[in-house]
Structures are given as structure tokens and as C-alpha cells.
mmCIF file of C-alpha atoms in Angstrom:
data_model
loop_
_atom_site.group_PDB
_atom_site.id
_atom_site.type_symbol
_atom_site.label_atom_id
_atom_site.label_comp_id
_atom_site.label_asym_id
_atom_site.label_seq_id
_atom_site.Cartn_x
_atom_site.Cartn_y
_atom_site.Cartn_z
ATOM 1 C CA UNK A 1 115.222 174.857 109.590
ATOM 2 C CA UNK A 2 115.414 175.830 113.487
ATOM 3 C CA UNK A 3 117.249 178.735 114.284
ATOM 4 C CA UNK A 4 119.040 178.062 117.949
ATOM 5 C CA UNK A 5 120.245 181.076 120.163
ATOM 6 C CA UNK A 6 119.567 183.510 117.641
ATOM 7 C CA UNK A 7 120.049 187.507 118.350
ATOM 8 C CA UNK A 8 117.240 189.883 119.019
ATOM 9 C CA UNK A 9 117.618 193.526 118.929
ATOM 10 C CA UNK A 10 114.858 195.104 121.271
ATOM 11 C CA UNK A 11 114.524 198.810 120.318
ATOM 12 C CA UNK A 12 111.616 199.421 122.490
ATOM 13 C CA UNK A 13 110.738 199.403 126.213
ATOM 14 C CA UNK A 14 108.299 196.597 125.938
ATOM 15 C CA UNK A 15 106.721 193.759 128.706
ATOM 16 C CA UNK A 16 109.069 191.503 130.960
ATOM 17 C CA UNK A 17 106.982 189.033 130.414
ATOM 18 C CA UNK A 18 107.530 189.231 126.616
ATOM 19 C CA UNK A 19 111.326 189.458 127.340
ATOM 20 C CA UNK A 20 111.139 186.837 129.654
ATOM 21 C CA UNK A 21 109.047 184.528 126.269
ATOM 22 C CA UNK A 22 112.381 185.441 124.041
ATOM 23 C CA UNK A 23 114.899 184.006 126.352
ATOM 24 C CA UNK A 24 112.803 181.214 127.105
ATOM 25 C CA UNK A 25 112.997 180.186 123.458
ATOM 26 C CA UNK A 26 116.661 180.360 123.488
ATOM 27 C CA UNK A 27 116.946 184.331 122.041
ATOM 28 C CA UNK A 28 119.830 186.306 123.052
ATOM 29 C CA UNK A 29 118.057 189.101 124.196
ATOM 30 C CA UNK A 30 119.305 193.023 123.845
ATOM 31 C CA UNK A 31 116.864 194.709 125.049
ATOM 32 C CA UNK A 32 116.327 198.777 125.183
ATOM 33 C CA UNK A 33 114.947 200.276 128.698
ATOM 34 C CA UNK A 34 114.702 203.427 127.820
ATOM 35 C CA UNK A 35 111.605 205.907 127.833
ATOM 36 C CA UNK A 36 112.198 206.638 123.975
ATOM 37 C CA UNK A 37 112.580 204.128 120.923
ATOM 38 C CA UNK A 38 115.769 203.581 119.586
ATOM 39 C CA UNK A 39 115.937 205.916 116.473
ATOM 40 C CA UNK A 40 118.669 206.547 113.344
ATOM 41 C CA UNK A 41 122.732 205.646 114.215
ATOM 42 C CA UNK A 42 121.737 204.452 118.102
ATOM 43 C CA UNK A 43 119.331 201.957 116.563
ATOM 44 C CA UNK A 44 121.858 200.720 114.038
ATOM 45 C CA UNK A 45 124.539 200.541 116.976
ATOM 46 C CA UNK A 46 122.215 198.788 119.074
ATOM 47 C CA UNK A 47 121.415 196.160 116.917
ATOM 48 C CA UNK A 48 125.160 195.405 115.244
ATOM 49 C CA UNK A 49 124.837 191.794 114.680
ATOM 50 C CA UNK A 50 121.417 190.783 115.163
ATOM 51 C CA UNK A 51 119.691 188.045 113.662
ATOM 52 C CA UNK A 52 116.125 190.011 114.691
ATOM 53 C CA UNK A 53 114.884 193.276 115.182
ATOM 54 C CA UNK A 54 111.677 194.207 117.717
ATOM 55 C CA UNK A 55 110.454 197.975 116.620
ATOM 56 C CA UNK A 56 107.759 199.684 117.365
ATOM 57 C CA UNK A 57 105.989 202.416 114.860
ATOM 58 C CA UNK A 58 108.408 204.883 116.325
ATOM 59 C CA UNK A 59 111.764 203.592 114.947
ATOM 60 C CA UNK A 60 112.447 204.330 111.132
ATOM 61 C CA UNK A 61 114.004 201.320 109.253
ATOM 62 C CA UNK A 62 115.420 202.523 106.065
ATOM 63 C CA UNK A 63 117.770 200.859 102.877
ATOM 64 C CA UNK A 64 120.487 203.114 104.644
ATOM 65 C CA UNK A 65 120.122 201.133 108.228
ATOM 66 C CA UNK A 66 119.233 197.969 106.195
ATOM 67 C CA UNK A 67 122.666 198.500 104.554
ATOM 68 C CA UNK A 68 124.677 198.549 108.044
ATOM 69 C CA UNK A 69 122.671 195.567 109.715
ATOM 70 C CA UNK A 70 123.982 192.723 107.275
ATOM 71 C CA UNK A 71 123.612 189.867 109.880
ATOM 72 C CA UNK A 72 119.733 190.909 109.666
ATOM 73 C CA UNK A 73 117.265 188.359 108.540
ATOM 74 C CA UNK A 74 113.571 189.631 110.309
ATOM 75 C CA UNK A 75 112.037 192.781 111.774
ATOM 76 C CA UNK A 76 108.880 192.459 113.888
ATOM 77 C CA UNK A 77 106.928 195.750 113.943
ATOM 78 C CA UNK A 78 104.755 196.201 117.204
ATOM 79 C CA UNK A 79 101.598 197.886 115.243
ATOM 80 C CA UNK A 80 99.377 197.497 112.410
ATOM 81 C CA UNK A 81 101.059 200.287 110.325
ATOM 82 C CA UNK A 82 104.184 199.229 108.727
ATOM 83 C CA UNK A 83 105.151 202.746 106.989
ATOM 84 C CA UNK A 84 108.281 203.141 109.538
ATOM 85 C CA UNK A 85 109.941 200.219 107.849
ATOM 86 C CA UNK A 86 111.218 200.294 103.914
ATOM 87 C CA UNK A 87 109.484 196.819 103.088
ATOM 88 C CA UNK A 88 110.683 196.879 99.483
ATOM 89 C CA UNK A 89 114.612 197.100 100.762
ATOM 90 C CA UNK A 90 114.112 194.731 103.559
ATOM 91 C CA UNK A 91 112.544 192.297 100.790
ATOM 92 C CA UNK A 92 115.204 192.798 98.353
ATOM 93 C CA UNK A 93 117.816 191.385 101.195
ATOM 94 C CA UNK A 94 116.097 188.731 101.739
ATOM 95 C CA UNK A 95 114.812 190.104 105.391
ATOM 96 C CA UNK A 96 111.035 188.682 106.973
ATOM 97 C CA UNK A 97 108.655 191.690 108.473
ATOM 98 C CA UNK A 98 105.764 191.588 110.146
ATOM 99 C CA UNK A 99 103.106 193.212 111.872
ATOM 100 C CA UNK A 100 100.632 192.779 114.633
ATOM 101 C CA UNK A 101 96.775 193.585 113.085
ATOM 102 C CA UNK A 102 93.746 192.501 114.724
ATOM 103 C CA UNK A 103 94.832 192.457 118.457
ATOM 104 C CA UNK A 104 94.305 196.432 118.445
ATOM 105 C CA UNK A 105 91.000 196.958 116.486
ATOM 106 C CA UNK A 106 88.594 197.139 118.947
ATOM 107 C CA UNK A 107 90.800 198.970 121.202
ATOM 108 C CA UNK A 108 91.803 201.510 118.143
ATOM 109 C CA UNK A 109 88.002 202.347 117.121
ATOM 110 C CA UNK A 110 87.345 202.768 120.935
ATOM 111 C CA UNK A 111 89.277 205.851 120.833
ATOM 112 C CA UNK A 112 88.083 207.385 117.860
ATOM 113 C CA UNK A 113 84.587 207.382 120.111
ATOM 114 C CA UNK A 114 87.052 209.355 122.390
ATOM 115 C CA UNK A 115 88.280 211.786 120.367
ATOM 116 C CA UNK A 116 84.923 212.406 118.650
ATOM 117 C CA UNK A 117 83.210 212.642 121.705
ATOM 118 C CA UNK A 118 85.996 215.337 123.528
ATOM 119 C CA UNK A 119 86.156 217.254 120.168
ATOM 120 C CA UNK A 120 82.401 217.641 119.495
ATOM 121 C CA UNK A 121 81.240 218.892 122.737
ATOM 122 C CA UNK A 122 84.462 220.874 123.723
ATOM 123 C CA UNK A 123 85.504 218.776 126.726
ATOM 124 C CA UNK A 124 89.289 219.373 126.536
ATOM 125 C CA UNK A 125 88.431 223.170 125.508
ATOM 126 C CA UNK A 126 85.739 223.495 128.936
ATOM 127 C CA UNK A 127 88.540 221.775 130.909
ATOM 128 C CA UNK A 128 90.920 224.026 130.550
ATOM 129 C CA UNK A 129 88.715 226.794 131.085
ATOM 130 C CA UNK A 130 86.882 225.271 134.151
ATOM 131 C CA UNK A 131 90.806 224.519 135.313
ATOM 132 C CA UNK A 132 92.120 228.454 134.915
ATOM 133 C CA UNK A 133 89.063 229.707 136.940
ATOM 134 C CA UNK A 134 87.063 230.992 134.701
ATOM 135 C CA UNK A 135 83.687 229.148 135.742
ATOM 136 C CA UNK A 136 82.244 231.847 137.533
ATOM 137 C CA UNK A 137 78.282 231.067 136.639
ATOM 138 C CA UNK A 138 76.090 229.151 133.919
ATOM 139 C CA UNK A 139 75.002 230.449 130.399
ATOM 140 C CA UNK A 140 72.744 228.491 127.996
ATOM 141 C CA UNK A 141 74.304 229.477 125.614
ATOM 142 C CA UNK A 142 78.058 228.927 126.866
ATOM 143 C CA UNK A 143 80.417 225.806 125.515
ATOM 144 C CA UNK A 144 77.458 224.687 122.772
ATOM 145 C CA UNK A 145 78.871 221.514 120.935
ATOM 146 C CA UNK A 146 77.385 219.369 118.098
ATOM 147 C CA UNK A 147 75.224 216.306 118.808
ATOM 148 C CA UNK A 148 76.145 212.693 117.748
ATOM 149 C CA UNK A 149 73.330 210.990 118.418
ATOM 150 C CA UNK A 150 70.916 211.026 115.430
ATOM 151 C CA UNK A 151 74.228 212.643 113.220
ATOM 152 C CA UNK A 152 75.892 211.896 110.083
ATOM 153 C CA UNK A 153 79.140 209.604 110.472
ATOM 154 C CA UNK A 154 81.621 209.577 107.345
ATOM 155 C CA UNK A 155 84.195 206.807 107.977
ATOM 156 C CA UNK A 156 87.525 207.299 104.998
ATOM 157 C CA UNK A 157 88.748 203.530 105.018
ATOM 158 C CA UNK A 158 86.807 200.759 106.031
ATOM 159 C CA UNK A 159 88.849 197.896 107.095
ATOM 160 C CA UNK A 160 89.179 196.433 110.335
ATOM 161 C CA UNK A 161 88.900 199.714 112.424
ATOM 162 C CA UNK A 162 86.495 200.915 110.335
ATOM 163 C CA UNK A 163 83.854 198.335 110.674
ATOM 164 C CA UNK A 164 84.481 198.578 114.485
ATOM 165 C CA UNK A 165 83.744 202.019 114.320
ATOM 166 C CA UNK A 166 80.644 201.654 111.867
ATOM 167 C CA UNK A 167 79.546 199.239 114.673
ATOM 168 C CA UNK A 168 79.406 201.465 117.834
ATOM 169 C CA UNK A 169 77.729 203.973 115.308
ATOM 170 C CA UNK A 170 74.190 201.876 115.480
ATOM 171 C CA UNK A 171 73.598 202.246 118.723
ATOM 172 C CA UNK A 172 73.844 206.067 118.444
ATOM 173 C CA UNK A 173 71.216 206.085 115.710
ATOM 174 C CA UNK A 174 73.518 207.762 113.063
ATOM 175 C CA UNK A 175 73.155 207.266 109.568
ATOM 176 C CA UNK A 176 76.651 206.168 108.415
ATOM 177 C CA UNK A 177 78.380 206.834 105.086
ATOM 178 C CA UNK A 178 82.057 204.816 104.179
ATOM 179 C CA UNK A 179 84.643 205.719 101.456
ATOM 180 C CA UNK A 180 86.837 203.027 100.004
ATOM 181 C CA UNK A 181 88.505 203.183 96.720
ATOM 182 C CA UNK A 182 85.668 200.824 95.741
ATOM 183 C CA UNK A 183 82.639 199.542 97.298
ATOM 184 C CA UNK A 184 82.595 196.341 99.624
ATOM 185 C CA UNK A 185 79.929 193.255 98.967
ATOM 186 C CA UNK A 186 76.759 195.263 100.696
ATOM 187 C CA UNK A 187 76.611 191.782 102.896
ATOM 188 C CA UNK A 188 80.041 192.910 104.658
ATOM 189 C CA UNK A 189 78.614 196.410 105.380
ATOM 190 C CA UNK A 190 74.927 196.517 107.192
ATOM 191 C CA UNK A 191 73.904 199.516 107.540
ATOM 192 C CA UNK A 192 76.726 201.741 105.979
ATOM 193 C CA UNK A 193 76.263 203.401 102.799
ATOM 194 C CA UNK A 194 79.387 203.323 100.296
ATOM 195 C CA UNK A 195 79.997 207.102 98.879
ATOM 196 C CA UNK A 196 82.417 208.957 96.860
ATOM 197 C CA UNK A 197 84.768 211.078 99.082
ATOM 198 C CA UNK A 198 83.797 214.224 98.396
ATOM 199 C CA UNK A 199 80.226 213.662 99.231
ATOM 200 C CA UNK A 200 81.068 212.222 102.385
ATOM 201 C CA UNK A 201 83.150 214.850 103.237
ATOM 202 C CA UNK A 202 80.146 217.314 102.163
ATOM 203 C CA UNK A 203 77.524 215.221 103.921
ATOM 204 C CA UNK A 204 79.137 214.683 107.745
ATOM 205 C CA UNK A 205 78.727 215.934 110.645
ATOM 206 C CA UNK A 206 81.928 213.755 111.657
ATOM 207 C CA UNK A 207 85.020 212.481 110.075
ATOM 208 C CA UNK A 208 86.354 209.621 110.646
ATOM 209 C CA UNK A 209 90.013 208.941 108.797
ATOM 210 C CA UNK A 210 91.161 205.134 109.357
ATOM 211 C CA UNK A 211 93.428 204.539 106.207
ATOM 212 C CA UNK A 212 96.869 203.519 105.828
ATOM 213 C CA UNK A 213 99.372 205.777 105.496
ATOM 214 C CA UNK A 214 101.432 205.189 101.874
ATOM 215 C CA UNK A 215 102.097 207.813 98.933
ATOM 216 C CA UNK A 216 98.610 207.074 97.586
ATOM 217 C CA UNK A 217 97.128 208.858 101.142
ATOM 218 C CA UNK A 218 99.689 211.359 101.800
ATOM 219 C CA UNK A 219 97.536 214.549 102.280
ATOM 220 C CA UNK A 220 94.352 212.597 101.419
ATOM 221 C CA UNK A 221 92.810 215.384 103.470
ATOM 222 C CA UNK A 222 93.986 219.013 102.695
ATOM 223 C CA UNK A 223 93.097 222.168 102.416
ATOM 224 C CA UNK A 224 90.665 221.594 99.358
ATOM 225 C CA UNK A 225 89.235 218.051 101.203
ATOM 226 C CA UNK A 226 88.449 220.596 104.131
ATOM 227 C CA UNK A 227 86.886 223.300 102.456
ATOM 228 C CA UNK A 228 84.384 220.170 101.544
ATOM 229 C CA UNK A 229 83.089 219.812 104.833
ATOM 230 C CA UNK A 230 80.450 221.798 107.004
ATOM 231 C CA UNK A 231 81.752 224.662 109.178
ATOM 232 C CA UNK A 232 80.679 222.605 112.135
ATOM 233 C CA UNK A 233 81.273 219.012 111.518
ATOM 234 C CA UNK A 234 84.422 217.368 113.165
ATOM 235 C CA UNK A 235 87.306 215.391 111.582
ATOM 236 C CA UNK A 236 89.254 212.214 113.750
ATOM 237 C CA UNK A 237 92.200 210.923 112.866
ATOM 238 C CA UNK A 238 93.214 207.632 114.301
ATOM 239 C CA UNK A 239 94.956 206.694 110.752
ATOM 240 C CA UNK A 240 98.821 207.531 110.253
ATOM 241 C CA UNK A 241 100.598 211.337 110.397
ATOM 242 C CA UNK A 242 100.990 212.691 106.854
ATOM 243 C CA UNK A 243 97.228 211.086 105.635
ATOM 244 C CA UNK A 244 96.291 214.625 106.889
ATOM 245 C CA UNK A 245 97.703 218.349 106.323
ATOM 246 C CA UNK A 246 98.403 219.351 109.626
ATOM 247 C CA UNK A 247 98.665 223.054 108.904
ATOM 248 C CA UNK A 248 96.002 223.286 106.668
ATOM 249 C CA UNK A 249 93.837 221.435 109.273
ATOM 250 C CA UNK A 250 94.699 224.103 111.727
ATOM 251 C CA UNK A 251 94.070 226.962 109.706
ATOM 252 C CA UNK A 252 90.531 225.036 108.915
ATOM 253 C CA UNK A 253 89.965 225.082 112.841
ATOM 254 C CA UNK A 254 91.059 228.663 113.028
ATOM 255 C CA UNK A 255 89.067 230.313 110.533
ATOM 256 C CA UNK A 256 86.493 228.582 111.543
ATOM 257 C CA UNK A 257 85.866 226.833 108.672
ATOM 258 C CA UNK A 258 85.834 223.431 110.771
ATOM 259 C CA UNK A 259 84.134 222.918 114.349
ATOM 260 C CA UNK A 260 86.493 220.456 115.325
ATOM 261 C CA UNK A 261 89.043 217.473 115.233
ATOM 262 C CA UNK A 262 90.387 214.906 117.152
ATOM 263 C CA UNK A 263 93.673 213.951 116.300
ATOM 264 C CA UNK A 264 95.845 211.153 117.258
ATOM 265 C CA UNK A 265 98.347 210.691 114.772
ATOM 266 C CA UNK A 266 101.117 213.539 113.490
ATOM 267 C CA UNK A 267 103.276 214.631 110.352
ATOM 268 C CA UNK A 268 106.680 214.068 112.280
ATOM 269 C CA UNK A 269 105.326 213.432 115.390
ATOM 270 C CA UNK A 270 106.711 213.532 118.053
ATOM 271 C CA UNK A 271 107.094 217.307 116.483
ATOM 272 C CA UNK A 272 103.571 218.627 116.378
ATOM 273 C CA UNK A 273 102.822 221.660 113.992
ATOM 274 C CA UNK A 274 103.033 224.757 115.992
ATOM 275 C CA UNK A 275 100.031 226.058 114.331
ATOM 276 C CA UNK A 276 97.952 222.623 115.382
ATOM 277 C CA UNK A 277 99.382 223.272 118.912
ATOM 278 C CA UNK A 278 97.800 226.543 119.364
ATOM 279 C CA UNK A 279 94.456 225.361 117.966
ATOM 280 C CA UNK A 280 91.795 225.685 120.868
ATOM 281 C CA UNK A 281 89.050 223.066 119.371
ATOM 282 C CA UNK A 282 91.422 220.633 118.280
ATOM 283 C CA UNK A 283 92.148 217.419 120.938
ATOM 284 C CA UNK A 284 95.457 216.301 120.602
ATOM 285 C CA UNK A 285 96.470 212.888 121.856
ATOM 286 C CA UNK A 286 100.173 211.587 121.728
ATOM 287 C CA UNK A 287 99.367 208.628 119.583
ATOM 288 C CA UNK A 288 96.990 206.012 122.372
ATOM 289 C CA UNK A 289 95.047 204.174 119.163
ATOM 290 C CA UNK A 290 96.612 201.219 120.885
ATOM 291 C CA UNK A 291 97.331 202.306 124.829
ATOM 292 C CA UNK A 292 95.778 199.862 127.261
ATOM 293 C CA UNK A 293 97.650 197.305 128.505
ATOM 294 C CA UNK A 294 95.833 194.142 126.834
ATOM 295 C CA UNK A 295 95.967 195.298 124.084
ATOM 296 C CA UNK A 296 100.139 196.428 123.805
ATOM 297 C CA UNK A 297 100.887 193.801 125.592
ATOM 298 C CA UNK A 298 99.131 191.745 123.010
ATOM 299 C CA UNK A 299 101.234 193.582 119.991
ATOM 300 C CA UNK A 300 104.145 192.746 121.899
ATOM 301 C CA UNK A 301 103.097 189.346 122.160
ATOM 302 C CA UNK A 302 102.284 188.715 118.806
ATOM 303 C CA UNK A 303 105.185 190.472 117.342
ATOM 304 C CA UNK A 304 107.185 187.816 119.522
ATOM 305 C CA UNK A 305 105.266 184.903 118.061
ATOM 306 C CA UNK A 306 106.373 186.583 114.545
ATOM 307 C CA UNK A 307 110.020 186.022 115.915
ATOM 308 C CA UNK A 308 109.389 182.544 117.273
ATOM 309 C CA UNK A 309 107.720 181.194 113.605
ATOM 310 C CA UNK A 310 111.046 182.519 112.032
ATOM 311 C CA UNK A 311 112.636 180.763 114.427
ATOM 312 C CA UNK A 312 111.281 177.593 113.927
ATOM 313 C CA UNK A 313 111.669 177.800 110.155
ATOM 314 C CA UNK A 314 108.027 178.896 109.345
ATOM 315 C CA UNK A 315 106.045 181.663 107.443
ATOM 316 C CA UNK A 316 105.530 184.593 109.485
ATOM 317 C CA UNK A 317 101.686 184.560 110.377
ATOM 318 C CA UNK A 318 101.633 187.863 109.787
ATOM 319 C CA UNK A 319 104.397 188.868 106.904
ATOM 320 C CA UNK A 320 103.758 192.256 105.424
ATOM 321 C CA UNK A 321 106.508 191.182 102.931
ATOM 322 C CA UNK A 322 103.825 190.846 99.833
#
């Protein structure tokens, strides 16, 4: 059954032109301007009486919130990850959710290439030393990274992003390994090799983490999973906060008992370990996976088209309610 003029709560600065698809469809549209996501009591204020809720990854949706939202009946998450909402509650009430995969892969395993790239030959580290004045002459010896051409690539979850990453890896000339709780049909993988963890994580000369975050991955890298890996190979993650131990990742880059890392995702992000912050070879980037404007404004977009099949009575194309 159509749903006319029904209520959308917009936690998230996102697109006019996605507003502007919402009210065209006959949505009541409350939408959030602000530079920050609606979080905790000023999301459940904002969205008193909603039919729908537009999030991104940076609004928590708990039972609690569920509890005080009883006009509720579907959440659209703008992102693949879908850890920020309590599925299992909004199920039990009887609300849709959905998420936005495929729109960012390509976009996602672009900047993994990024971070590997900055974190294995030192770029933000020779920045900021070029940038306080220190270049005074040339050494051969001076800012000496790790190659990847020719190298060993390690990629911990090979799904979408994964294979997009594994792809980009063949014209490098790297031999690439893959970890997956089990092995995929050897006609969806050319050219990747299926290993247990810990010999990938032995084996690499780069790290690439592209899991989802859940209970079963919290702290799938720690301190042991580190002490693993070769003093100079470099760890990525593009995954979710909390499928790595911050700290211990720091102390690994400290010691020197890891070259490098890229990181784009955070435990508690926006609040980054203090110890990561003061890490000299580790690139930090505030969460991009996604950030060009195709490609958000295509999570937007198809977070939208989530709201519209609800309100036309269909199945969510994408429902992440199992």
C-alpha cells in the first residue's frame, strides 16, 4: 500500500537535489543543515514523529532511541556499514533499514591505493618536514620507504572492496594473498591466493583490512595480529573503527615493530586515540572511503530510492533487515 505525505527525518547535511527528490514524491521533509550529524537526544528530538529516518554512519540508532521514535517505520543508512544502527531492535518493531552498497566500491578501494601509497613511502611524514623547513639538501639515504611494485599484498575480507582492490593490485605486479573465513570458488578470485590469517599477516609487505565491523571482528587486529607482521610492512584500514586496536597499533608504529599504516576508520571516531595521534608514520584520514561527490551523492541517492520503495509499498532493494 502507498504511503502519501509521509515524514522524513533528515539527520544529515546531504544534496539539495536529493531533498528536492523527497518533496517531489510528496515527503514532508525535516531536514538537518548542520556541519555535524544529528547524534543521541537531538536526533531523537529531531525526528519526534517521523514516519522515516535518513542517517548517515555517524548517527547511532539504538533500542533506547528506537523506544522514543514510536511513529517510526524505516531508517535509510547513507553507507555500506550498518553497525551504527541496532538492526535486531529495529526488526523486532517492525521498522525497514537499509543501506547503500555498491555505489561506493570503486571509490572505497581507490583510497586504500591512497593510503598505502602515502604510508609506504612517507609522503604525509616528508610533507610535514619539507613544510617546517627542514629541507635544507638531499641524502640517499633520507625518507627511504618500501616498494609496492613487485610486493606482497594481504587483503583481510574479500567482498566487494576487496576484489576492487585485488584488481588495481595486477597492474603493480604484486603477488596477492586474501583471508576470508573460508575460501571463495578459485573462478571468483584470478590471481589471489586464499590464506589463513596469520600467514598473511606473516607474509605481507601490506595490509589491507576491508571487513565489516560486528562482534566477530572487534579487534580482529591487535597487539598479537601485529606482532605477526614484518617490522616494515604497512597495515590500511578502510574497514570500520573497532576491527583494529588503535593503541596497540600505535605502540606497533612506535616501537617500530610496524613501518606503517594508513588508517581511515577510528574506535570512537571522531575521538582519535591520543597515542595514534602522535604516531609520525601513521596517515590519518577523517573517514573519505566514500568522499567524492559521485559517489555520496550516489549514497544519498540510493538511500532515497530505499525511502521511495517503502513508500510505494515495496521491499527495500537494499534491506539489511535479514
Amino acid at each position: 500500500m502507498t504511503v502519501s505525505s509521509p515524514r522524513v527525518a533528515v539527520c544529515a547535511r546531504v544534496f539539495p537535489e536529493s531533498l528536492a527528490t523527497l518533496e517531489a514524491a510528496g515527503f514532508s521533509v525535516h531536514a538537518h543543515h548542520g556541519d555535524s550529524a544529528l547524534q543521541g537526544d537531538q536526533l531523537v528530538a529531531w525526528a519526534n514523529g517521523a514516519d522515516a529516518l535518513l542517517v548517515s554512519a555517524s548517527s547511532r540508532v539504538d533500542a533506547a532511541m528506537l523506544d522514543q521514535l514510536p511513529t517510526l517505520k524505516v531508517i535509510a543508512n547513507i553507507g555500506v556499514g550498518y553497525n551504527n544502527i541496532d538492526v535486531a531492535a529495529a526488526t523486532a518493531r517492525g521498522i525497514a533499514v537499509s543501506n547503500t552498497p555498491d555505489v561506493l566500491t570503486e571509490t572505497t578501494a581507490d583510497l586504500a591505493w591512497a593510503l598505502m601509497f602515502a604510508a609506504a613511502r612517507r609522503i604525509s611524514e616528508s610533507e610535514r618536514w619539507l613544510r617546517d623547513g627542514q629541507w635544507k639538501s638531499m641524502a640517499l639515504d633520507g625518507w627511504l620507504g618500501v616498494d609496492i611494485q613487485g610486493s606482497t599484498l594481504g587483503i583481510i575480507g574479500m567482498g566487494r572492496i576487496g576484489g576492487a582492490v585485488a584488481r588495481r593490485a595486477m597492474g603493480f605486479g604484486m603477488r596477492v594473498l586474501y583471508h576470508n573465513r573460508t575460501a571463495l570458488p578459485a573462478e571468483d578470485t584470478p590471481g589471489v591466493t586464499w590464506v589463513e590469517k596469520e600467514t598473511l599477516l606473516k607474509e605481507a609487505d601490506h595490509v589491507i583490512l576491508v571487513v565489516p565491523y560486528s562482534p566477530a571482528t572487534h579487534h580482529l587486529i591487535g597487539a598479537n595480529e601485529l606482532a605477526l607482521m614484518k617490522p616494515t610492512a604497512v597495515l590500511v584500514n578502510i574497514a570500520r573503527g573497532g576491527v583494529v586496536d588503535d593503541v596497540a597499533l600505535a605502540h606497533a608504529l612506535q616501537s617500530g615493530q610496524l613501518g606503517a599504516a594508513g588508517v581511515d576508520v577510528f574506535e570512537n571516531e571522531p575521538n582519535i586515540a591520543k597515542e595514534l595521534l602522535a604516531a609520525p608514520n601513521a596517515v590519518l584520514t577523517p573517514h573519505i572511503g566514500s568522499a567524492t561527490k559521485r559517489t555520496r551523492l550516489g549514497m544519498v541517492d540510493l538511500a532515497v530510492t530505499n525511502l521511495l520503495d517503502w513508500q510505494a509499498g515495496n521491499a527495500l532493494r537494499n534491506s539489511v533487515n535479514g
